[in-house]
Coordinates of C-alpha atoms in Angstrom, one line a residue:
M16 CA 18.8 -0.6 23.0
S17 CA 19.9 -3.4 20.7
I18 CA 17.9 -5.0 17.9
R19 CA 17.6 -8.1 20.1
Q20 CA 16.0 -6.0 22.9
I21 CA 13.7 -4.3 20.4
K22 CA 12.5 -7.7 19.1
G23 CA 12.1 -8.9 22.6
A24 CA 9.9 -5.9 23.6
A25 CA 7.8 -6.4 20.5
A26 CA 7.4 -10.1 21.1
S27 CA 5.8 -9.6 24.5
G28 CA 2.7 -8.2 22.8
S29 CA 1.5 -6.3 25.9
A30 CA 0.1 -2.8 25.9
M31 CA 2.7 -1.8 28.4
A32 CA 5.5 -2.9 26.0
S33 CA 4.3 -0.4 23.5
G34 CA 4.3 2.4 26.0
V35 CA 0.4 2.7 25.9
P36 CA -1.4 1.7 29.1
P37 CA -4.3 -0.7 28.7
G38 CA -7.5 1.1 27.7
A39 CA -5.6 4.3 26.9
R40 CA -6.3 6.2 23.7
P41 CA -3.4 8.0 22.1
D42 CA -4.1 11.3 20.2
A43 CA -2.7 9.8 17.0
I44 CA -1.9 6.4 15.5
I45 CA 1.0 6.4 13.0
I46 CA 1.3 3.4 10.7
G47 CA 4.9 2.7 9.8
A48 CA 8.3 3.3 11.5
G49 CA 10.4 4.5 8.6
F50 CA 11.6 8.1 8.0
G51 CA 8.0 9.4 7.8
G52 CA 6.7 7.6 11.0
I53 CA 9.8 8.5 13.1
G54 CA 9.8 12.2 11.9
M55 CA 6.0 12.5 12.6
A56 CA 6.3 11.0 16.0
V57 CA 9.1 13.3 17.0
A58 CA 7.1 16.4 15.9
L59 CA 3.9 15.2 17.7
R60 CA 5.8 14.6 21.0
K61 CA 7.4 18.0 20.8
A62 CA 4.0 19.6 20.4
G63 CA 2.5 17.7 23.3
F64 CA 0.5 15.0 21.4
E65 CA 0.6 11.4 22.5
C66 CA 1.1 8.9 19.6
L67 CA 1.4 5.2 19.0
I68 CA 3.4 3.9 16.1
L69 CA 2.3 0.6 14.5
E70 CA 5.0 -1.3 12.7
K71 CA 4.4 -4.7 11.1
Q72 CA 8.0 -5.7 11.2
H73 CA 10.2 -6.0 14.3
D74 CA 12.5 -3.1 13.8
V75 CA 12.4 0.5 12.7
G76 CA 13.7 1.6 9.3
G77 CA 11.1 0.9 6.6
V78 CA 12.7 0.3 3.2
W79 CA 16.1 0.8 4.8
R80 CA 15.4 -2.2 7.1
D81 CA 14.0 -4.4 4.3
N82 CA 16.3 -3.8 1.3
T83 CA 19.5 -5.5 2.3
Y84 CA 20.6 -6.6 -1.1
P85 CA 24.4 -6.3 -2.0
G86 CA 25.4 -2.8 -2.9
A87 CA 22.2 -1.2 -1.4
A88 CA 22.7 2.5 -0.9
C89 CA 20.9 5.8 -1.3
D90 CA 21.1 7.9 -4.5
V91 CA 20.7 11.2 -2.6
P92 CA 23.7 12.5 -0.6
S93 CA 23.7 11.5 3.0
H94 CA 23.6 15.0 4.5
L95 CA 20.5 15.8 2.6
Y96 CA 18.9 12.4 3.1
S97 CA 18.5 12.9 6.8
F98 CA 16.4 14.9 9.2
S99 CA 17.2 18.6 9.5
F100 CA 16.5 18.4 13.2
E101 CA 19.0 15.5 13.7
P102 CA 22.1 16.2 11.5
N103 CA 24.8 13.5 11.5
P104 CA 28.3 14.8 11.2
N105 CA 29.6 11.2 11.0
W106 CA 28.2 10.0 7.7
S107 CA 31.0 7.8 6.3
R108 CA 30.3 8.5 2.6
V109 CA 28.7 11.0 0.3
F110 CA 26.1 8.4 -0.5
A111 CA 25.3 6.3 2.6
T112 CA 24.8 2.6 2.4
Q113 CA 21.7 0.8 3.5
A114 CA 23.2 -0.4 6.8
E115 CA 24.3 3.1 7.7
I116 CA 20.9 4.7 7.0
H117 CA 19.2 2.0 8.9
Q118 CA 21.5 2.6 11.9
Y119 CA 20.7 6.3 11.6
L120 CA 17.0 5.7 11.9
R121 CA 17.6 3.4 14.9
H122 CA 19.6 6.2 16.5
C123 CA 16.8 8.7 15.9
A124 CA 14.2 6.3 17.5
R125 CA 16.5 6.0 20.6
Q126 CA 17.5 9.6 20.7
Y127 CA 13.9 10.9 20.8
G128 CA 12.6 8.1 23.1
L129 CA 10.3 6.6 20.6
L130 CA 10.8 2.9 21.2
P131 CA 8.3 2.7 24.1
S132 CA 5.7 4.2 21.7
I133 CA 6.2 1.7 18.9
R134 CA 4.2 -1.5 18.8
F135 CA 6.2 -4.0 16.7
G136 CA 4.7 -6.9 14.9
A137 CA 1.5 -4.9 14.5
E138 CA 0.1 -5.1 10.9
V139 CA -2.9 -3.1 10.1
A140 CA -5.8 -4.8 8.3
Q141 CA -8.2 -1.9 8.2
A142 CA -9.2 1.5 9.7
C143 CA -12.7 2.9 10.0
Y144 CA -13.7 6.4 11.0
D145 CA -16.5 6.9 13.5
E146 CA -18.0 10.3 12.9
H147 CA -20.1 10.2 16.1
Q148 CA -17.0 10.0 18.2
A149 CA -14.7 11.7 15.7
R150 CA -12.2 8.8 16.1
W151 CA -10.5 6.2 14.1
T152 CA -10.8 2.5 14.9
V153 CA -7.8 0.5 13.7
S154 CA -8.0 -3.3 13.4
L155 CA -4.8 -5.3 13.3
T156 CA -4.4 -8.6 11.5
D157 CA -4.1 -10.5 14.8
G158 CA -7.6 -9.2 15.9
Q159 CA -6.5 -6.4 18.2
V160 CA -8.5 -3.2 17.9
L161 CA -7.1 0.3 18.8
Q162 CA -8.6 3.8 18.7
A163 CA -7.2 7.3 18.3
R164 CA -8.5 10.7 17.3
F165 CA -6.1 11.0 14.3
L166 CA -4.7 8.5 11.9
I167 CA -1.5 9.2 10.0
T168 CA -0.1 6.7 7.5
A169 CA 3.7 6.6 6.8
T170 CA 3.9 3.4 4.8
G171 CA 5.8 4.9 1.9
Q172 CA 5.5 4.3 -1.8
L173 CA 8.2 1.6 -2.1
S174 CA 7.2 -0.9 0.5
R175 CA 5.5 -3.6 -1.4
P176 CA 7.6 -5.6 -3.8
V177 CA 6.1 -6.5 -7.2
Y178 CA 6.8 -9.7 -9.1
P179 CA 6.3 -10.0 -12.8
K180 CA 3.5 -12.1 -14.2
L181 CA 5.3 -14.8 -16.2
D182 CA 4.3 -18.2 -17.2
G183 CA 6.1 -21.0 -15.3
M184 CA 7.4 -19.1 -12.4
A185 CA 6.4 -21.8 -10.0
Q186 CA 8.1 -24.5 -12.1
F187 CA 11.6 -23.1 -11.6
E188 CA 13.7 -25.7 -9.7
G189 CA 16.5 -23.3 -8.6
R190 CA 16.4 -20.5 -6.1
A191 CA 14.3 -17.4 -6.8
F192 CA 13.7 -14.3 -4.8
H193 CA 13.0 -10.6 -5.1
S194 CA 15.8 -8.1 -4.5
A195 CA 13.8 -6.6 -1.6
C196 CA 13.8 -10.0 0.1
W197 CA 17.4 -11.0 -0.6
D198 CA 18.3 -14.5 0.4
H199 CA 21.6 -14.0 2.1
D200 CA 21.8 -17.7 3.0
H201 CA 22.1 -18.7 -0.6
D202 CA 25.7 -18.5 -1.8
L203 CA 25.9 -17.1 -5.4
R204 CA 29.6 -18.1 -5.9
G205 CA 30.0 -20.1 -9.1
R206 CA 26.3 -19.9 -9.9
R207 CA 24.5 -19.0 -13.1
V208 CA 22.5 -16.0 -12.0
A209 CA 19.6 -14.5 -14.0
V210 CA 18.4 -11.0 -13.1
I211 CA 15.0 -9.8 -14.3
G212 CA 14.7 -6.1 -14.2
T213 CA 17.1 -3.1 -14.7
G214 CA 15.8 -0.6 -12.2
A215 CA 17.3 1.3 -9.3
S216 CA 17.9 -1.8 -7.2
A217 CA 19.4 -3.9 -10.1
I218 CA 21.9 -1.3 -11.0
Q219 CA 23.3 -1.5 -7.5
F220 CA 23.3 -5.3 -6.8
V221 CA 24.3 -6.4 -10.3
P222 CA 27.9 -4.8 -10.0
A223 CA 28.0 -6.0 -6.4
I224 CA 27.5 -9.7 -7.3
A225 CA 29.3 -9.8 -10.7
D226 CA 32.6 -10.9 -9.2
K227 CA 31.1 -13.8 -7.4
V228 CA 28.9 -15.5 -10.0
D229 CA 29.9 -17.8 -12.9
T230 CA 27.6 -16.1 -15.4
L231 CA 25.3 -13.2 -15.0
T232 CA 22.4 -12.8 -17.5
V233 CA 20.4 -9.6 -17.2
F234 CA 17.0 -9.5 -18.8
Q235 CA 16.2 -6.0 -19.7
R236 CA 12.7 -4.8 -20.7
S237 CA 13.8 -1.2 -21.1
A238 CA 17.2 0.4 -20.9
A239 CA 17.8 3.1 -18.3
Y240 CA 19.5 6.4 -18.4
I241 CA 22.4 6.3 -15.9
L242 CA 24.6 9.0 -14.5
P243 CA 27.9 8.7 -12.6
R244 CA 27.5 8.5 -8.8
P245 CA 30.2 10.7 -7.4
D246 CA 30.6 8.7 -4.2
R247 CA 33.6 8.9 -1.9
P248 CA 34.4 8.6 1.8
Y249 CA 34.3 11.7 4.0
A250 CA 37.7 12.5 5.4
A251 CA 38.2 12.2 9.1
W252 CA 39.1 15.9 9.4
R253 CA 35.9 16.9 7.7
K254 CA 33.7 14.8 10.0
R255 CA 35.5 16.4 13.0
L256 CA 34.8 19.9 11.5
F257 CA 31.1 19.1 11.0
A258 CA 30.9 17.9 14.6
A259 CA 32.8 20.9 16.1
M260 CA 31.2 23.6 13.9
P261 CA 27.7 22.5 12.9
W262 CA 27.1 25.5 10.8
T263 CA 29.7 24.1 8.3
M264 CA 27.5 21.0 8.0
A265 CA 24.4 23.1 7.5
L266 CA 26.2 25.0 4.7
H267 CA 27.2 21.7 3.1
R268 CA 23.6 20.5 3.3
A269 CA 22.4 23.7 1.7
R270 CA 24.9 23.4 -1.1
I271 CA 23.7 19.9 -1.9
Y272 CA 20.1 21.0 -1.7
T273 CA 20.6 23.8 -4.1
Q274 CA 22.5 21.7 -6.6
Y275 CA 19.8 19.0 -6.6
E276 CA 16.9 21.5 -6.6
A277 CA 18.2 23.1 -9.8
R278 CA 17.5 19.8 -11.6
A279 CA 13.8 20.5 -11.3
L280 CA 14.2 23.1 -14.1
G281 CA 14.8 20.3 -16.5
F282 CA 12.1 17.9 -15.2
S283 CA 9.2 20.4 -15.2
H284 CA 10.2 23.7 -16.7
V285 CA 12.8 23.7 -19.5
K286 CA 12.9 20.1 -20.7
A287 CA 15.7 20.8 -23.2
L288 CA 18.0 21.1 -20.2
M289 CA 17.6 17.3 -19.7
D290 CA 19.9 16.7 -22.6
V291 CA 22.6 18.9 -21.1
L292 CA 22.2 17.7 -17.6
G293 CA 21.6 14.0 -18.3
R294 CA 21.6 12.6 -21.8
W295 CA 25.0 14.0 -22.9
P296 CA 26.8 12.8 -19.7
F297 CA 25.1 9.4 -20.1
M298 CA 26.2 9.0 -23.7
A299 CA 29.8 9.9 -22.8
M300 CA 29.9 7.3 -20.0
L301 CA 28.3 4.7 -22.3
R302 CA 30.9 5.2 -25.0
R303 CA 33.7 5.2 -22.4
Q304 CA 32.6 2.1 -20.5
V305 CA 31.1 -0.1 -23.2
P306 CA 33.4 -0.5 -26.3
D307 CA 31.1 -3.0 -28.1
P308 CA 28.7 -1.1 -30.5
G309 CA 26.1 -3.8 -30.4
L310 CA 26.0 -3.8 -26.6
R311 CA 25.9 0.0 -26.5
A312 CA 22.8 -0.1 -28.8
R313 CA 21.0 -2.5 -26.4
L314 CA 21.9 -0.3 -23.4
L315 CA 20.6 2.9 -25.1
P316 CA 17.1 3.9 -23.9
D317 CA 14.4 4.5 -26.5
Y318 CA 12.5 7.2 -24.6
P319 CA 13.3 10.8 -23.7
I320 CA 15.5 11.2 -20.7
G321 CA 13.7 11.8 -17.4
C322 CA 10.6 10.1 -18.6
K323 CA 11.6 7.2 -16.3
R324 CA 13.7 7.4 -13.2
I325 CA 17.3 8.5 -13.9
L326 CA 19.7 6.1 -12.1
L327 CA 23.1 6.7 -10.5
S328 CA 26.0 4.2 -10.9
S329 CA 29.6 4.5 -11.9
E330 CA 30.0 0.7 -12.3
Y331 CA 26.8 -0.7 -13.9
L332 CA 27.6 0.0 -17.6
A333 CA 31.2 -1.2 -17.2
T334 CA 29.8 -4.4 -15.5
M335 CA 27.6 -5.0 -18.6
A336 CA 30.7 -5.1 -20.8
R337 CA 32.4 -7.9 -18.8
P338 CA 32.8 -11.2 -20.7
H339 CA 30.7 -13.3 -18.3
V340 CA 27.8 -10.8 -18.2
H341 CA 25.1 -10.9 -20.8
V342 CA 22.3 -8.4 -21.6
V343 CA 19.2 -9.9 -23.1
A344 CA 16.7 -7.4 -24.5
D345 CA 14.3 -10.0 -26.0
G346 CA 11.0 -10.4 -24.1
I347 CA 10.6 -13.3 -21.7
R348 CA 8.2 -16.0 -23.0
R349 CA 8.2 -18.2 -19.9
I350 CA 10.2 -19.5 -16.9
T351 CA 11.2 -23.1 -17.2
A352 CA 12.4 -25.6 -14.6
R353 CA 16.0 -24.8 -15.4
G354 CA 16.0 -21.2 -16.6
I355 CA 14.3 -18.6 -18.8
E356 CA 13.0 -18.9 -22.4
T357 CA 12.9 -15.7 -24.4
A358 CA 10.6 -14.6 -27.3
D359 CA 13.2 -15.6 -29.8
G360 CA 13.1 -19.2 -28.7
R361 CA 16.4 -19.2 -26.9
H362 CA 16.7 -20.9 -23.5
H363 CA 19.0 -19.3 -20.9
E364 CA 20.1 -21.8 -18.2
A365 CA 20.1 -20.4 -14.6
D366 CA 20.6 -21.7 -11.1
V367 CA 19.2 -18.5 -9.4
I368 CA 16.7 -15.9 -10.5
V369 CA 16.7 -12.5 -8.9
Y370 CA 13.6 -10.4 -9.5
G371 CA 14.6 -6.7 -9.5
T372 CA 11.2 -5.7 -10.6
G373 CA 10.4 -2.9 -8.2
F374 CA 7.5 -2.0 -6.1
A375 CA 3.7 -1.2 -6.2
A376 CA 4.3 2.5 -6.0
T377 CA 0.9 3.6 -7.2
E378 CA -1.1 1.3 -5.0
F379 CA -1.1 3.6 -2.0
L380 CA -1.8 2.1 1.4
A381 CA -2.7 -1.3 0.0
P382 CA -3.6 -3.9 1.2
M383 CA -5.1 -1.9 4.1
K384 CA -8.7 -0.9 3.8
I385 CA -9.5 2.7 4.9
T386 CA -13.1 3.6 5.5
G387 CA -14.0 7.2 6.0
R388 CA -17.2 9.2 6.7
E389 CA -20.5 7.6 5.7
G390 CA -18.7 4.3 4.9
R391 CA -16.7 5.8 2.0
D392 CA -13.9 3.4 0.9
L393 CA -10.6 5.1 0.0
N394 CA -9.8 2.5 -2.8
E395 CA -13.2 3.3 -4.3
A396 CA -12.6 7.0 -4.1
W397 CA -9.3 6.5 -5.9
R398 CA -10.7 4.2 -8.6
S399 CA -9.7 6.7 -11.3
G400 CA -6.3 7.5 -9.7
A401 CA -5.0 8.3 -6.2
Q402 CA -5.1 12.0 -5.3
A403 CA -5.1 14.1 -2.2
Y404 CA -4.8 17.7 -1.2
L405 CA -1.0 18.4 -0.9
G406 CA -0.7 14.6 -1.1
I407 CA -1.9 14.5 2.5
T408 CA -5.7 14.8 3.0
V409 CA -8.8 13.5 1.2
P410 CA -12.4 14.8 1.5
G411 CA -14.7 12.3 3.3
F412 CA -11.8 11.1 5.5
P413 CA -11.6 13.4 8.5
N414 CA -8.7 13.3 10.9
F415 CA -6.8 11.3 8.3
F416 CA -3.3 12.3 7.0
M417 CA -0.8 10.6 4.6
L418 CA 2.9 11.1 4.5
Y419 CA 4.5 10.4 1.1
G420 CA 1.0 10.3 -0.4
P421 CA -0.1 10.9 -4.0
N422 CA 2.1 13.3 -6.1
T423 CA 4.7 13.9 -3.5
N424 CA 7.5 11.7 -5.0
L425 CA 10.5 13.4 -6.6
G426 CA 12.8 12.9 -9.5
H427 CA 15.4 15.4 -8.4
N428 CA 15.7 15.9 -4.6
S429 CA 15.4 14.3 -1.2
I430 CA 12.1 12.8 -0.1
V431 CA 13.1 13.5 3.5
Y432 CA 12.8 17.2 2.7
M433 CA 9.3 16.6 1.4
L434 CA 8.4 14.5 4.5
E435 CA 9.4 17.3 6.8
S436 CA 7.2 19.6 4.9
Q437 CA 4.3 17.2 5.2
I438 CA 4.9 16.7 8.9
A439 CA 4.8 20.4 9.5
H440 CA 1.5 20.6 7.7
V441 CA -0.1 17.8 9.7
L442 CA 1.1 19.5 12.9
R443 CA -0.4 22.9 11.8
C444 CA -3.8 21.1 11.3
L445 CA -3.7 19.4 14.7
E446 CA -2.6 22.5 16.5
K447 CA -5.4 24.5 14.8
A448 CA -7.9 21.9 15.8
R449 CA -6.6 22.0 19.4
A450 CA -6.8 25.8 19.5
A451 CA -10.3 25.9 17.9
G452 CA -11.7 23.1 20.0
G453 CA -12.7 21.2 16.9
D454 CA -12.6 17.4 16.9
A455 CA -12.9 16.7 13.2
I456 CA -10.6 18.1 10.5
E457 CA -11.6 17.6 6.9
V458 CA -10.4 19.2 3.7
G459 CA -13.1 20.6 1.4
E460 CA -14.1 19.0 -1.9
G461 CA -13.5 22.3 -3.8
P462 CA -9.9 23.0 -2.7
H463 CA -9.1 19.3 -3.1
S464 CA -10.4 19.2 -6.7
R465 CA -8.7 22.5 -7.7
F466 CA -5.4 21.5 -6.2
N467 CA -5.3 18.1 -8.0
A468 CA -6.5 19.6 -11.3
A469 CA -3.6 22.1 -11.1
V470 CA -1.1 19.3 -10.4
Q471 CA -2.3 17.3 -13.4
R472 CA -2.0 20.5 -15.6
R473 CA 1.5 21.0 -14.4
L474 CA 2.4 17.3 -15.0
A475 CA 1.2 17.7 -18.6
G476 CA 4.2 19.9 -19.2
T477 CA 6.8 17.7 -17.6
V478 CA 9.2 15.0 -18.9
W479 CA 6.9 12.4 -17.4
Q480 CA 3.9 13.1 -19.6
G481 CA 3.1 10.4 -22.1
C482 CA 5.6 8.0 -20.7
K483 CA 4.9 4.5 -19.4
S484 CA 6.7 4.0 -16.1
W485 CA 6.1 3.1 -12.5
Y486 CA 5.2 6.8 -12.0
V487 CA 1.9 6.1 -13.8
D488 CA -0.9 3.8 -12.8
A489 CA -2.9 1.4 -15.0
N490 CA -5.3 4.2 -16.0
G491 CA -2.4 6.4 -17.3
H492 CA -2.8 8.7 -14.3
N493 CA 0.4 10.1 -12.8
S494 CA -0.3 9.8 -9.1
T495 CA 3.3 9.7 -8.0
N496 CA 5.4 12.8 -8.8
W497 CA 5.4 16.4 -7.7
P498 CA 5.6 18.6 -10.8
G499 CA 7.8 21.4 -9.5
F500 CA 10.3 22.7 -6.9
T501 CA 10.4 21.3 -3.4
F502 CA 10.6 24.8 -1.9
T503 CA 7.2 25.6 -3.6
Y504 CA 5.7 22.5 -1.9
R505 CA 7.3 23.5 1.4
Y506 CA 5.7 27.0 1.2
L507 CA 2.3 25.5 0.5
T508 CA 2.5 23.0 3.4
R509 CA 3.9 25.4 5.9
Y510 CA 2.4 28.8 5.1
A511 CA -0.8 28.4 2.9
S512 CA -4.1 29.1 4.6
L513 CA -5.8 26.4 6.6
G514 CA -9.1 27.8 5.4
V515 CA -9.4 24.8 3.0
Y516 CA -10.2 22.7 6.1
S517 CA -13.3 22.5 8.3
F518 CA -12.8 22.1 12.0
K519 CA -16.0 20.5 13.4
A520 CA -17.3 19.0 16.6
P521 CA -18.3 15.3 16.5
I522 CA -21.8 14.4 15.5
T523 CA -23.9 13.5 18.5
A524 CA -25.5 10.1 18.1
P525 CA -29.2 9.6 18.6
G526 CA -30.0 9.4 22.3
Q527 CA -26.8 11.2 23.3
A528 CA -26.6 14.7 24.7

């Protein structure tokens, strides 16, 4: 099915177009059709559960659909950043581009027959749990109301772009946009382009647009540690080998996994390793690619390595050294009609401003409102910081599961590996409920509290402790990263006892028998 056909099916808006007959109630509603939503739907269907995926856009793919900026690619090798149940022998490169990953997710949706079970253009406004029926009622922004026994969110942590709060932003007379909403209709050739932000997106699109623009001014609030990205095309013979002998592809994936998993030692166990694994290679590349000492000083981070996300690029530092590229480390005072004024009083003329300022990673599930048992509001429950048992379940919210929830992000390995662990755990819960005849699944307060206290204790000994970054919310609470090995997390999700959950029948409402 082509993207045009997908959009056409979504535009019809009928229940039949979504694969759900009028009045029918699926076992589970999944919010989001990225890696998490697709993987969860495949697992549910294999286990005999009916599901409906709600996707606010008109195509699958999540962040790999939305982020189409020049140079967009993954910083985890392709063979690890893919489903274990759907290996792809035809990845073109070690680090796949955005378009190729998006096409892979489209392939998975078609391969497993998910398209009829996806309702496109369906944005969720709120979801409320009815403890008398043990069901979730999901309300869409267009007024439609749906019900299901289980609610599973797969909205990701990097789905809502964040803009800086700067005076005068509305006064700018040129073109301005966020990197996650790239304006491909606006030609950058010969333009004076200003980039605000130096995060994971900027280090990809800055080198990609540098050859086109007249001048490129990068406004840097904080320098980043950057390591070379050893990207290269896969040879045709190797792709044929992977296809003909899948076990060689499995070995290749295992090698990559082991190599990346070893980095957790530096992040959360032996922090001194971060100098060997990261700081020294960064310093060597900085000296090699940036000959000017003054520029090198501006590009040198003033925080311990690993405290903020380590980025991968073999071109960014060299791009910063080009004559028409300028790095401005002074704070921004305001945006003017014709450019950007910095704290030192200088005015930097610009025709285009690109905001590479990241995402609201710690604002989980916003702007949706999730209401659990006895009217409990999830945002209120998380007022002091988002937390969940295994990053998946929360007391007071029965039959509710999150994928890529609090403290399940990584600094060293593939989030797809984590998602598959979470999907397996959700399935264990649902199958246990089915076997036990219980309609309501809820994690206990005690296990939830003990688990999250242990997570925060472990985080206190990691490189992220005491660091201001997008990993940490406004309260200083690290609600983002997992403080350890991914295989430890997999063990917990797949093999730890389900005794932390209660499996109850629904409450009978007054007057009902």
